Coordinates of C-alpha atoms in Angstrom, one line a residue:
M220 CA 72.6 -3.1 -5.7
T221 CA 73.2 -1.7 -2.2
H222 CA 70.9 0.5 -0.1
T223 CA 71.9 2.7 2.8
Y224 CA 69.8 4.3 5.5
R225 CA 68.7 7.8 4.7
G226 CA 68.6 8.9 8.4
I227 CA 67.5 7.8 11.9
A228 CA 64.0 8.5 13.3
M229 CA 62.3 7.6 16.6
T230 CA 58.7 6.7 17.5
I231 CA 57.3 7.2 21.0
A232 CA 54.0 5.4 20.9
G233 CA 52.0 2.4 22.0
S234 CA 52.1 -1.2 20.6
D235 CA 49.2 -2.6 18.5
S236 CA 49.3 -6.3 19.0
G237 CA 47.2 -6.6 15.8
G238 CA 50.2 -5.1 13.9
G239 CA 48.3 -2.5 11.9
A240 CA 49.0 0.7 13.8
G241 CA 51.2 2.0 16.6
I242 CA 54.8 1.2 17.0
E243 CA 54.4 -1.7 14.5
A244 CA 53.1 0.6 11.7
D245 CA 55.7 3.3 12.5
L246 CA 58.7 1.0 12.3
A247 CA 57.3 -0.6 9.1
T248 CA 57.0 2.9 7.6
F249 CA 60.5 3.9 8.7
L250 CA 62.1 0.8 7.2
H251 CA 60.2 1.0 3.9
L252 CA 61.4 4.7 3.6
R253 CA 65.0 3.5 4.4
V254 CA 65.2 5.3 7.7
F255 CA 66.5 3.5 10.7
G256 CA 63.8 3.2 13.3
T257 CA 64.2 3.5 17.1
A258 CA 61.4 3.4 19.6
A259 CA 60.2 4.1 23.1
L260 CA 57.1 2.2 24.1
T261 CA 54.4 4.1 26.0
A262 CA 51.6 1.5 26.2
V263 CA 50.8 -2.1 25.4
T264 CA 47.4 -2.7 23.9
A265 CA 45.6 -6.0 23.6
Q266 CA 44.2 -5.2 20.1
N267 CA 43.0 -7.0 17.0
S268 CA 41.0 -6.1 13.9
L269 CA 37.8 -6.0 16.0
G270 CA 38.9 -3.5 18.6
V271 CA 41.0 -2.7 21.7
H272 CA 40.5 -5.2 24.5
G273 CA 43.0 -3.9 27.0
V274 CA 45.6 -1.2 27.6
F275 CA 48.6 -1.3 29.9
D276 CA 50.5 2.0 30.3
I277 CA 54.3 1.8 30.6
P278 CA 55.6 3.4 33.8
T279 CA 57.0 6.9 33.2
D280 CA 60.4 6.0 34.5
I281 CA 60.7 3.3 31.9
I282 CA 59.5 5.7 29.2
R283 CA 62.2 8.2 30.3
A284 CA 64.9 5.5 30.3
Q285 CA 64.0 4.4 26.7
I286 CA 64.1 7.9 25.4
H287 CA 67.3 8.8 27.2
A288 CA 69.0 5.6 26.0
V289 CA 68.2 6.3 22.4
L290 CA 68.7 10.1 22.2
T291 CA 72.0 10.0 24.1
D292 CA 73.4 7.5 21.6
F293 CA 71.8 7.9 18.2
S294 CA 71.8 10.9 15.9
V295 CA 68.0 11.0 15.6
G296 CA 66.9 13.4 12.9
A297 CA 63.2 13.4 13.8
V298 CA 60.9 12.1 16.5
K299 CA 57.2 11.2 16.3
T300 CA 54.7 10.6 19.0
G301 CA 51.6 8.4 18.8
M302 CA 49.5 7.0 21.6
L303 CA 50.1 8.9 24.8
S304 CA 47.1 8.0 26.8
R305 CA 47.7 9.6 30.2
K306 CA 48.7 13.1 31.4
E307 CA 51.7 11.6 33.2
T308 CA 52.9 10.0 30.0
I309 CA 52.6 13.3 28.1
S310 CA 54.3 15.3 30.8
E311 CA 57.2 12.8 30.8
V312 CA 57.6 12.8 27.0
A313 CA 57.4 16.6 26.9
E314 CA 60.1 17.0 29.5
N315 CA 62.4 14.6 27.6
M316 CA 61.8 16.5 24.4
K317 CA 63.1 19.6 26.1
V318 CA 66.0 17.9 27.9
H319 CA 67.2 16.4 24.6
R320 CA 66.4 19.5 22.5
V321 CA 64.4 17.7 19.9
A322 CA 63.7 20.1 17.1
K323 CA 61.8 18.0 14.6
L324 CA 58.9 16.6 16.7
V325 CA 55.9 15.3 14.8
V326 CA 52.9 14.8 17.1
D327 CA 50.1 12.5 16.1
P328 CA 47.3 13.3 18.7
V329 CA 45.9 9.8 18.9
M330 CA 42.6 9.9 20.8
V331 CA 40.4 7.2 19.5
A332 CA 41.0 3.9 17.7
Q333 CA 39.3 3.1 14.3
S334 CA 37.0 0.8 16.3
G335 CA 35.8 3.7 18.4
D336 CA 37.7 2.7 21.5
P337 CA 39.3 5.6 23.4
L338 CA 43.1 5.8 23.5
M339 CA 43.4 9.0 25.6
F340 CA 42.1 9.4 29.1
G341 CA 41.5 11.9 31.9
A342 CA 43.4 15.2 31.6
A343 CA 45.5 13.9 28.8
V344 CA 44.0 16.3 26.2
D345 CA 44.8 19.4 28.3
A346 CA 48.3 18.1 28.9
L347 CA 48.7 17.6 25.1
K348 CA 47.6 21.1 24.4
G349 CA 49.6 22.8 27.2
E350 CA 52.8 20.8 27.3
L351 CA 53.5 18.9 24.1
L352 CA 52.1 21.0 21.3
P353 CA 54.2 24.0 22.2
L354 CA 57.2 21.7 21.4
A355 CA 55.9 20.3 18.2
F356 CA 57.3 21.0 14.8
I357 CA 54.2 19.5 13.1
V358 CA 50.9 18.2 14.6
T359 CA 48.7 15.9 12.5
P360 CA 45.1 15.7 13.8
N361 CA 42.2 14.3 11.9
I362 CA 38.9 16.2 12.0
P363 CA 37.6 14.9 15.4
E364 CA 41.0 15.5 17.0
A365 CA 41.2 18.9 15.5
E366 CA 37.8 19.7 16.9
K367 CA 38.9 18.7 20.4
L368 CA 42.2 20.7 20.1
S369 CA 40.5 23.8 18.7
G370 CA 37.2 23.7 20.5
M371 CA 35.5 24.1 17.1
T372 CA 33.0 22.2 14.9
I373 CA 34.6 21.5 11.5
T374 CA 32.4 20.8 8.5
S375 CA 34.2 22.6 5.7
V376 CA 37.7 23.5 4.4
A377 CA 37.1 27.1 5.6
E378 CA 36.5 25.8 9.1
M379 CA 39.6 23.6 8.8
Q380 CA 41.6 26.8 8.1
E381 CA 40.1 28.5 11.2
A382 CA 40.9 25.5 13.3
A383 CA 44.4 25.2 12.0
E384 CA 45.1 28.8 13.1
V385 CA 43.7 28.1 16.5
I386 CA 45.8 25.0 16.9
A387 CA 48.9 26.8 15.7
D388 CA 48.4 29.3 18.5
L389 CA 49.1 26.5 20.9
G390 CA 52.7 26.4 19.6
P391 CA 53.3 23.9 16.8
K392 CA 55.1 25.4 13.7
G393 CA 52.9 23.4 11.3
V394 CA 49.4 22.0 11.5
L395 CA 48.3 19.3 9.1
I396 CA 44.5 18.6 9.4
K397 CA 43.4 15.4 7.7
G398 CA 40.1 15.8 6.1
G399 CA 39.1 12.2 5.6
H400 CA 36.1 12.5 8.0
L401 CA 34.5 15.1 5.8
E402 CA 32.1 13.9 3.1
G403 CA 32.9 14.2 -0.5
A404 CA 34.4 12.4 -3.5
K405 CA 37.8 13.9 -2.7
V406 CA 39.8 13.9 0.5
V407 CA 41.1 17.4 1.3
D408 CA 44.0 17.8 3.7
L409 CA 45.1 21.2 4.9
F410 CA 48.6 22.1 6.0
Y411 CA 49.2 25.4 7.7
Y412 CA 52.8 26.4 7.9
E413 CA 54.6 29.8 8.3
G414 CA 51.3 31.7 7.9
N415 CA 50.4 29.9 4.6
F416 CA 47.7 27.4 3.8
H417 CA 48.5 24.5 1.5
I418 CA 45.7 22.4 0.2
F419 CA 46.2 18.7 -0.9
E420 CA 43.4 16.8 -2.6
Q421 CA 43.1 13.2 -3.6
K422 CA 40.3 11.0 -4.9
R423 CA 38.7 9.2 -2.0
I424 CA 39.5 5.4 -1.7
D425 CA 36.2 3.8 -0.8
T426 CA 37.2 1.4 2.0
Q427 CA 36.9 0.9 5.7
D428 CA 40.1 -1.1 5.7
H429 CA 42.4 1.7 6.6
H430 CA 43.5 1.0 10.2
G431 CA 46.9 2.6 10.9
T432 CA 46.6 5.5 8.4
G433 CA 47.3 8.2 11.0
C434 CA 50.3 6.4 12.4
T435 CA 51.7 5.7 9.0
L436 CA 51.3 9.3 7.8
S437 CA 53.0 10.8 10.8
A438 CA 55.7 8.2 10.7
A439 CA 56.3 9.0 7.0
I440 CA 56.6 12.7 7.8
A441 CA 59.1 12.0 10.5
A442 CA 61.0 9.6 8.3
E443 CA 61.3 12.2 5.5
L444 CA 62.3 15.0 7.9
A445 CA 64.9 12.7 9.4
A446 CA 66.2 12.1 5.8
G447 CA 66.6 15.8 5.3
T448 CA 63.6 16.3 3.0
D449 CA 62.1 19.9 2.8
V450 CA 59.0 20.3 4.9
L451 CA 56.4 20.7 2.2
E452 CA 58.0 17.9 0.2
A453 CA 58.0 15.7 3.3
I454 CA 54.2 16.3 3.7
K455 CA 53.6 15.5 0.0
R456 CA 55.7 12.3 0.1
A457 CA 54.1 11.2 3.4
R458 CA 50.6 11.7 1.9
D459 CA 51.6 9.8 -1.2
Y460 CA 53.1 7.0 0.9
T461 CA 49.9 6.7 3.0
R462 CA 47.7 6.6 -0.1
L463 CA 49.8 3.8 -1.5
A464 CA 49.6 2.0 1.9
I465 CA 45.8 2.2 1.7
E466 CA 45.8 1.0 -1.9
H467 CA 47.9 -2.0 -0.8
R468 CA 45.9 -2.6 2.3
F469 CA 45.9 -5.9 4.1
K470 CA 43.0 -7.7 5.7
G471 CA 44.2 -10.4 8.1
G472 CA 41.4 -10.6 10.7
K473 CA 37.7 -10.6 10.9
G474 CA 37.2 -6.9 11.4
Y475 CA 38.9 -3.8 9.9
G476 CA 41.8 -4.3 7.5
C477 CA 44.9 -2.2 7.9
V478 CA 47.3 -0.3 5.6
G479 CA 50.0 -2.4 3.9
H480 CA 53.7 -1.6 3.5
I481 CA 54.7 -3.6 0.4
F482 CA 54.8 -1.5 -2.7
K483 CA 57.3 0.5 -4.8
I484 CA 58.2 4.0 -3.8
D485 CA 58.9 6.2 -6.8
W486 CA 61.1 8.9 -5.1
L487 CA 63.6 6.4 -3.6
E488 CA 66.4 6.0 -6.1
P489 CA 68.3 2.6 -6.0
D490 CA 71.5 4.3 -4.8
N491 CA 69.9 6.2 -1.9

């Protein structure tokens, strides 16, 4: 039995030394979905299952050089961004997305780690809204992130819909608001695309060991887009992949466990 790569994707994100999120989770997701993964590192974190203990931001000229090296050589079908902690980093990434005419850009607006430690500082949120979101194909905020991007308080699906429209006005073609922070037996995610709302519901998995879910979901979306999957099917598959990753979670340290990446994926045929 032989397997071939279904496409090429790129992640522009920070490194999680604990391995559960960031570049590490993105590349694991790409590989499991049989998409070749390339990367540009934006920050190095000293991080484990208990929290973030230090952050070093990669200089912008090195970020630019990494992106340029990849996008002038590889036929990258989709790019995702993760941790972009400074305004300068966001401005650099946005400029490079324009220079290289990246069409399928998935933006995961990483603002806070699961431990509660901040991962975005200063004027970065304004830069995200004003410079990067207008270039995004899909943005994937959770409820707290959607509240910051929309300026709204979100306590219901109806308010998720209102917030999605506000965020869409900032420029992204699709807005996926993840509803895991709302209470209830089910997790309700909302995808706003081409003027239509798409509701996805799944039974909640009762666990705090889900570090890396946001990175994994956005990476799975980017992987499926890079493989040529239709937008709505890419969202569905990415949600299914993330749920499986939570079900197969891994607890390696003393604090929060993280999503796992060892399980069978039903939609990948052996000859793909």
